[in-house]
Short mmCIF file of C-alpha atoms and ligand atoms in Angstrom, two decimals:
data_model
loop_
_atom_site.label_atom_id
_atom_site.label_comp_id
_atom_site.label_asym_id
_atom_site.label_seq_id
_atom_site.Cartn_x
_atom_site.Cartn_y
_atom_site.Cartn_z
CA MET A 609 0.00 0.00 0.00
CA ALA A 610 1.11 3.56 -0.70
CA ARG A 611 2.37 5.56 2.25
CA LEU A 612 -0.14 7.94 3.79
CA GLU A 613 1.05 11.55 3.94
CA PHE A 614 -1.00 14.71 3.79
CA ARG A 615 -1.29 18.34 4.81
CA LEU A 616 -4.33 19.98 6.42
CA PRO A 617 -5.12 23.59 7.33
CA SER A 618 -3.19 24.36 10.51
CA HIS A 619 -5.51 27.09 11.79
CA VAL A 620 -9.31 27.07 11.53
CA VAL A 621 -11.70 29.66 12.96
CA MET A 622 -15.46 29.24 12.53
CA GLY A 623 -18.36 31.15 14.01
CA GLU A 624 -20.04 34.51 14.30
CA GLY A 625 -17.47 37.30 14.01
CA ALA A 626 -14.64 34.96 12.95
CA LEU A 627 -13.52 37.54 10.37
CA GLU A 628 -12.02 39.56 13.25
CA GLU A 629 -9.39 36.83 13.53
CA LEU A 630 -8.01 37.54 10.05
CA PRO A 631 -5.31 40.06 11.12
CA ASP A 632 -3.97 37.75 13.84
CA THR A 633 -4.05 34.84 11.42
CA VAL A 634 -2.01 36.73 8.80
CA SER A 635 0.42 38.00 11.50
CA GLY A 636 0.71 34.44 12.75
CA LEU A 637 2.06 33.50 9.32
CA GLY A 638 4.84 36.04 9.92
CA CYS A 639 3.45 38.32 7.25
CA SER A 640 2.78 42.07 7.06
CA GLU A 641 1.99 42.42 3.32
CA ALA A 642 -1.11 40.53 2.22
CA LEU A 643 -2.65 40.20 -1.22
CA VAL A 644 -6.44 39.91 -0.95
CA VAL A 645 -8.11 38.22 -3.93
CA THR A 646 -11.80 39.01 -4.08
CA ASP A 647 -14.69 39.87 -6.43
CA PRO A 648 -16.36 43.26 -6.99
CA THR A 649 -19.46 42.53 -4.84
CA VAL A 650 -17.54 41.14 -1.88
CA LYS A 651 -15.00 43.96 -2.09
CA ARG A 652 -17.82 46.47 -1.89
CA LEU A 653 -19.39 44.67 1.10
CA TYR A 654 -16.31 43.71 3.13
CA GLY A 655 -13.24 45.23 1.45
CA GLY A 656 -13.12 48.36 3.60
CA ARG A 657 -13.67 46.46 6.83
CA VAL A 658 -10.95 43.90 6.02
CA GLU A 659 -8.45 46.53 4.86
CA GLU A 660 -8.99 48.61 8.00
CA ALA A 661 -8.72 45.61 10.36
CA LEU A 662 -5.49 44.50 8.68
CA ARG A 663 -4.09 48.05 8.75
CA ARG A 664 -4.73 48.34 12.50
CA ALA A 665 -2.68 45.17 12.94
CA GLY A 666 0.17 46.69 10.91
CA ILE A 667 -0.57 44.66 7.78
CA ARG A 668 -0.69 46.38 4.42
CA ALA A 669 -3.29 44.89 2.09
CA SER A 670 -3.51 45.21 -1.66
CA PHE A 671 -6.53 43.92 -3.52
CA TYR A 672 -6.84 41.97 -6.72
CA VAL A 673 -10.46 41.99 -7.92
CA ILE A 674 -11.16 39.01 -10.18
CA THR A 675 -13.19 39.18 -13.37
CA ALA A 676 -13.37 35.38 -13.79
CA SER A 677 -11.74 32.25 -12.41
CA ASP A 678 -9.27 31.61 -15.20
CA MET A 679 -5.52 31.49 -15.76
CA GLY A 680 -5.53 35.09 -17.00
CA ASN A 681 -6.77 36.22 -13.59
CA VAL A 682 -4.17 34.07 -11.83
CA ASP A 683 -1.42 35.67 -13.96
CA ALA A 684 -2.76 39.15 -13.15
CA ALA A 685 -3.03 38.36 -9.42
CA ARG A 686 0.58 37.10 -9.50
CA ARG A 687 1.72 40.41 -11.01
CA VAL A 688 0.02 42.38 -8.21
CA HIS A 689 1.55 39.96 -5.70
CA ALA A 690 5.04 40.55 -7.12
CA GLU A 691 4.66 44.34 -7.26
CA GLN A 692 3.55 44.41 -3.65
CA GLY A 693 6.10 41.88 -2.41
CA ALA A 694 3.26 40.10 -0.60
CA CYS A 695 4.05 37.31 1.83
CA ALA A 696 0.57 35.76 2.06
CA VAL A 697 -2.56 35.52 -0.10
CA VAL A 698 -6.08 35.84 1.28
CA GLY A 699 -8.99 34.52 -0.79
CA LEU A 700 -12.06 36.48 0.27
CA GLY A 701 -15.34 35.59 -1.46
CA GLY A 702 -17.08 32.76 -3.24
CA GLY A 703 -15.56 29.77 -4.98
CA ARG A 704 -13.97 31.80 -7.79
CA SER A 705 -12.00 34.15 -5.53
CA ILE A 706 -10.88 31.22 -3.40
CA ASP A 707 -9.71 29.29 -6.49
CA VAL A 708 -7.76 32.21 -7.99
CA GLY A 709 -6.27 33.08 -4.59
CA LYS A 710 -5.36 29.47 -3.76
CA TYR A 711 -3.61 28.92 -7.07
CA THR A 712 -1.79 32.27 -6.92
CA ALA A 713 -0.47 31.40 -3.44
CA TYR A 714 0.53 27.92 -4.60
CA LEU A 715 2.48 29.18 -7.64
CA GLU A 716 4.15 31.90 -5.56
CA GLY A 717 4.98 29.46 -2.76
CA LYS A 718 3.21 31.63 -0.17
CA PRO A 719 0.70 30.70 2.54
CA PHE A 720 -2.99 30.91 1.70
CA VAL A 721 -5.81 32.03 3.97
CA SER A 722 -9.27 30.97 2.80
CA VAL A 723 -12.12 33.27 3.85
CA PRO A 724 -15.31 32.07 2.15
CA THR A 725 -18.30 34.42 2.11
CA ALA A 726 -20.62 31.63 0.92
CA ILE A 727 -20.49 27.86 0.99
CA SER A 728 -21.60 26.94 -2.50
CA HIS A 729 -19.33 23.89 -2.83
CA ASP A 730 -16.57 22.02 -1.04
CA GLY A 731 -13.58 24.03 -2.30
CA PHE A 732 -12.94 26.47 0.54
CA ALA A 733 -10.82 24.04 2.57
CA SER A 734 -9.69 21.65 -0.17
CA PRO A 735 -6.37 21.39 -2.02
CA ILE A 736 -8.22 21.39 -5.37
CA VAL A 737 -8.31 24.39 -7.69
CA ALA A 738 -10.92 24.52 -10.49
CA LEU A 739 -10.10 27.05 -13.19
CA LYS A 740 -10.54 27.68 -16.89
CA ASP A 741 -7.37 27.40 -18.99
CA LYS A 742 -6.36 29.75 -21.83
CA ASP A 743 -8.87 28.07 -24.16
CA LEU A 744 -11.58 28.29 -21.47
CA ASN A 745 -11.52 24.53 -20.91
CA PRO A 746 -12.11 23.52 -17.28
CA VAL A 747 -9.05 22.23 -15.42
CA SER A 748 -8.94 20.74 -11.95
CA LEU A 749 -5.57 20.91 -10.20
CA PHE A 750 -4.37 19.33 -6.99
CA THR A 751 -2.37 21.99 -5.14
CA ARG A 752 -2.17 22.48 -1.37
CA PRO A 753 -4.90 22.98 1.21
CA PRO A 754 -5.22 26.48 2.67
CA ASP A 755 -2.90 27.15 5.61
CA ALA A 756 -5.78 28.79 7.45
CA VAL A 757 -9.55 28.78 7.04
CA ILE A 758 -11.79 31.48 8.48
CA VAL A 759 -15.55 31.02 8.20
CA ASP A 760 -17.57 33.87 9.68
CA THR A 761 -21.12 32.53 10.01
CA GLY A 762 -22.37 36.11 10.28
CA VAL A 763 -20.93 36.77 6.81
CA ILE A 764 -22.17 33.44 5.41
CA ALA A 765 -25.67 34.29 6.68
CA GLY A 766 -25.71 37.18 4.22
CA ALA A 767 -25.00 34.95 1.22
CA PRO A 768 -27.80 34.22 -1.25
CA ARG A 769 -29.73 31.14 -0.09
CA ARG A 770 -29.34 29.66 -3.54
CA LEU A 771 -25.55 29.52 -3.11
CA LEU A 772 -25.87 27.80 0.27
CA ALA A 773 -28.42 25.30 -1.11
CA SER A 774 -25.93 24.55 -3.85
CA GLY A 775 -23.35 23.83 -1.15
CA VAL A 776 -25.78 21.34 0.40
CA GLY A 777 -26.02 19.65 -3.03
CA ASP A 778 -22.24 19.30 -3.32
CA LEU A 779 -21.99 17.89 0.21
CA VAL A 780 -24.84 15.34 0.24
CA ALA A 781 -23.31 14.07 -3.00
CA LYS A 782 -20.41 12.61 -0.99
CA LEU A 783 -22.72 9.67 -0.29
CA THR A 784 -22.50 8.61 -3.95
CA SER A 785 -18.90 9.70 -4.55
CA VAL A 786 -17.75 7.54 -1.62
CA ALA A 787 -19.86 4.62 -2.89
CA ASP A 788 -18.12 5.01 -6.26
CA ALA A 789 -14.69 4.99 -4.62
CA ARG A 790 -15.63 1.77 -2.83
CA LEU A 791 -16.77 0.23 -6.14
CA ALA A 792 -13.44 1.20 -7.70
CA ARG A 793 -11.65 -0.62 -4.92
CA LEU A 794 -13.69 -3.78 -5.66
CA PHE A 795 -13.46 -3.63 -9.44
CA LYS A 796 -10.10 -1.96 -10.06
CA ALA A 797 -8.18 -2.48 -6.80
CA GLU A 798 -7.95 1.30 -6.64
CA GLU A 799 -6.80 2.29 -3.17
CA VAL A 800 -8.20 5.36 -1.46
CA PRO A 801 -7.32 5.79 2.22
CA GLU A 802 -10.20 4.61 4.40
CA LEU A 803 -9.69 7.76 6.48
CA ALA A 804 -10.49 9.91 3.45
CA LEU A 805 -13.64 7.93 2.64
CA ARG A 806 -14.86 8.12 6.24
CA MET A 807 -14.28 11.87 6.31
CA ALA A 808 -16.17 12.45 3.06
CA GLU A 809 -19.01 10.19 4.21
CA SER A 810 -19.19 12.04 7.54
CA ALA A 811 -19.38 15.36 5.70
CA ALA A 812 -22.51 14.14 3.92
CA ARG A 813 -23.93 12.68 7.15
CA ILE A 814 -23.49 15.97 9.01
CA VAL A 815 -25.68 17.60 6.37
CA MET A 816 -28.23 14.77 6.06
CA ASP A 817 -28.65 14.37 9.83
CA ASN A 818 -29.10 18.11 10.43
CA ILE A 819 -30.98 19.11 7.33
CA GLY A 820 -33.82 20.79 9.25
CA GLU A 821 -31.41 22.98 11.17
CA ILE A 822 -29.47 23.78 8.00
CA ALA A 823 -32.68 24.56 6.09
CA SER A 824 -33.56 27.13 8.77
CA TRP A 825 -30.21 28.83 7.97
CA SER A 826 -29.67 29.39 11.69
CA GLU A 827 -26.19 30.18 12.96
CA ARG A 828 -25.89 26.57 14.09
CA GLY A 829 -27.09 25.31 10.71
CA LEU A 830 -24.53 27.43 8.85
CA ARG A 831 -21.82 26.28 11.20
CA LEU A 832 -22.73 22.63 10.52
CA LEU A 833 -22.59 23.28 6.78
CA ALA A 834 -19.14 24.87 7.21
CA GLU A 835 -17.95 21.95 9.33
CA ALA A 836 -19.13 19.53 6.64
CA GLY A 837 -17.33 21.55 3.97
CA LEU A 838 -14.12 21.54 6.01
CA LEU A 839 -14.38 17.77 6.43
CA ALA A 840 -14.99 17.16 2.71
CA GLY A 841 -12.12 19.45 1.72
CA SER A 842 -9.83 17.68 4.18
CA ALA A 843 -10.89 14.27 2.81
CA MET A 844 -9.39 15.30 -0.55
CA SER A 845 -6.13 16.32 1.15
CA VAL A 846 -5.94 12.93 2.85
CA ALA A 847 -6.71 11.08 -0.39
CA GLY A 848 -4.27 13.15 -2.44
CA SER A 849 -7.01 13.61 -5.06
CA SER A 850 -10.66 14.59 -5.42
CA ARG A 851 -11.60 10.86 -5.53
CA PRO A 852 -13.54 10.65 -2.23
CA CYS A 853 -15.62 13.72 -3.10
CA SER A 854 -16.17 13.39 -6.83
CA GLY A 855 -17.83 10.39 -8.45
CA ALA A 856 -20.48 9.79 -11.09
CA GLU A 857 -22.65 12.65 -9.80
CA HIS A 858 -19.77 15.01 -10.65
CA LEU A 859 -19.30 13.36 -14.04
CA PHE A 860 -23.00 14.04 -14.67
CA SER A 861 -22.49 17.70 -13.72
CA HIS A 862 -19.46 17.99 -16.05
CA ALA A 863 -21.57 16.35 -18.77
CA ILE A 864 -24.33 18.96 -18.29
CA ASP A 865 -21.67 21.70 -18.64
CA LYS A 866 -20.67 20.12 -21.92
CA VAL A 867 -24.04 19.31 -23.55
CA TYR A 868 -25.78 22.46 -22.30
CA PRO A 869 -23.19 25.25 -22.07
CA GLU A 870 -25.88 27.93 -21.84
CA ARG A 871 -27.02 26.50 -18.48
CA ARG A 872 -27.68 28.84 -15.55
CA SER A 873 -27.53 26.11 -12.90
CA LEU A 874 -24.73 26.02 -10.31
CA HIS A 875 -22.16 23.25 -9.79
CA GLY A 876 -23.69 22.05 -6.51
CA GLU A 877 -27.20 22.13 -7.96
CA GLN A 878 -26.20 19.87 -10.85
CA VAL A 879 -24.20 17.58 -8.57
CA GLY A 880 -27.18 17.27 -6.20
CA VAL A 881 -29.50 16.14 -8.99
CA GLY A 882 -26.74 13.80 -10.18
CA ALA A 883 -26.48 12.34 -6.68
CA ILE A 884 -30.21 11.48 -6.64
CA MET A 885 -29.79 9.45 -9.84
CA MET A 886 -26.45 7.84 -8.95
CA ALA A 887 -27.83 6.84 -5.53
CA TYR A 888 -30.63 5.04 -7.41
CA LEU A 889 -28.03 3.12 -9.44
CA HIS A 890 -26.15 2.26 -6.24
CA ARG A 891 -29.47 1.03 -4.73
CA MET A 892 -28.99 3.54 -1.95
CA ASP A 893 -31.73 5.67 -0.35
CA TRP A 894 -32.01 8.15 -3.22
CA GLU A 895 -35.29 9.52 -1.88
CA ALA A 896 -33.58 10.70 1.32
CA ILE A 897 -31.11 12.69 -0.79
CA ARG A 898 -34.00 14.18 -2.75
CA GLU A 899 -35.78 15.11 0.49
CA ALA A 900 -32.68 16.84 1.85
CA LEU A 901 -32.31 18.86 -1.35
CA ARG A 902 -35.99 19.78 -1.30
CA ALA A 903 -35.72 20.88 2.33
CA VAL A 904 -33.19 23.58 1.42
CA GLY A 905 -34.93 24.54 -1.83
CA ALA A 906 -32.26 23.03 -4.09
CA PRO A 907 -33.36 21.71 -7.51
CA THR A 908 -34.33 18.05 -7.75
CA THR A 909 -35.65 18.00 -11.32
CA ALA A 910 -34.45 18.96 -14.79
CA GLU A 911 -37.09 21.67 -14.86
CA GLU A 912 -35.93 23.20 -11.58
CA LEU A 913 -32.35 23.06 -12.85
CA GLY A 914 -33.47 24.85 -16.00
CA VAL A 915 -31.99 22.11 -18.17
CA PRO A 916 -34.12 20.48 -20.92
CA ALA A 917 -35.03 16.84 -20.20
CA GLU A 918 -33.30 15.59 -23.35
CA LYS A 919 -30.06 17.27 -22.27
CA VAL A 920 -30.22 15.47 -18.91
CA VAL A 921 -30.62 12.14 -20.74
CA GLU A 922 -27.79 12.99 -23.13
CA ALA A 923 -25.54 14.00 -20.22
CA LEU A 924 -26.22 10.67 -18.51
CA THR A 925 -25.12 8.77 -21.63
CA ILE A 926 -21.78 10.59 -22.01
CA ALA A 927 -20.88 11.17 -18.33
CA HIS A 928 -18.62 8.08 -18.12
CA THR A 929 -16.42 9.38 -20.97
CA LEU A 930 -15.46 12.66 -19.31
CA ARG A 931 -12.82 11.40 -16.95
CA LYS A 932 -10.87 8.20 -16.51
CA ARG A 933 -12.46 7.42 -13.16
CA PHE A 934 -14.36 4.20 -12.44
CA THR A 935 -17.87 4.78 -11.09
CA VAL A 936 -21.26 3.12 -10.91
CA LEU A 937 -21.69 4.11 -14.58
CA GLY A 938 -19.11 1.45 -15.48
CA GLU A 939 -16.82 1.68 -18.47
CA GLY A 940 -19.56 1.53 -21.10
CA GLY A 941 -21.92 4.02 -19.47
CA LEU A 942 -25.70 4.05 -19.75
CA THR A 943 -27.62 3.36 -22.93
CA ARG A 944 -30.04 6.03 -23.98
CA GLU A 945 -32.98 3.91 -22.90
CA ALA A 946 -31.44 3.18 -19.48
CA ALA A 947 -30.59 6.86 -18.99
CA GLU A 948 -34.15 7.90 -19.74
CA ARG A 949 -35.53 5.23 -17.43
CA LEU A 950 -33.22 6.35 -14.63
CA ALA A 951 -34.18 10.00 -14.98
CA ARG A 952 -37.88 9.07 -15.01
CA ALA A 953 -37.68 6.63 -12.11
CA THR A 954 -36.14 9.32 -9.90
CA GLY A 955 -38.57 12.01 -11.05
CA VAL A 956 -35.77 14.12 -12.52
CA ILE A 957 -37.64 14.21 -15.86
ZN1 LIG B 1114 -18.15 19.47 -6.24
#
């Protein structure tokens, strides 16, 4: 068996007002020049507050405001980083700011502080970066986990509910991604550390077992969602890949991106619908997943996703081709007839 070796965030702060810990966290990294990667909306909402708090602690902040999460933005953020002589990168915002910040820090060999303002997927504590390359093709890179993670539930509470519901979709989906990893062990002798699988499974269980509390978007509910996200992100660090957190339900989501590029649905929304269908194939309790998604107002049908039924069926038939990763879809994938039956049986179409 391969040796087990991994890194995890060394400092985590979660709860109401956690943002106040940012200056101490950056100072704790021995740094007094921080590059903050953020987006225009988040900068308007929190930029002044963050800059002022850092300044009071003797830390000079410069901002890079992203326009998209692509390599061009990473290159531009690196230029600002170099001009400033920054010694740490802070990603402040949604998934895109975190991805650009995380990759910038990784390429510059500097510590990264992840400060999510929404939990729309599992990336805020993970070592994975999802970006678009120069030709706008999606790339997923294994880098390093953030050195510190700060989740202010007071800030998260202000995020659009739709983003948080999308996060629930990405997290309950660990039930099927873990089942796929276990299948791959049986069929392909693919080894994923048991620790990583248990962590990913627990992330999904935290959400499933507390769905009422989460659906009320109480402080405790948001905290549970953040804890689940931290656990899922850490599972990928332990595994050394996205394997425990990304199975056939993610392949389905990538397939939707491909067959229906004009989609308006979010990653976690697509993954959640994918998880309903893949749980059916695994003979798991797919209805419980659907109930959890319904409870938070996440889409459970093609119509709610805003994706035409025939595109869902088409996506199901090509999903297995999108990545060399063994899942419940097998190597040959679903026939058109089987795909349609699956989508109908689960009420997705
Ligand atoms: Zn995901």
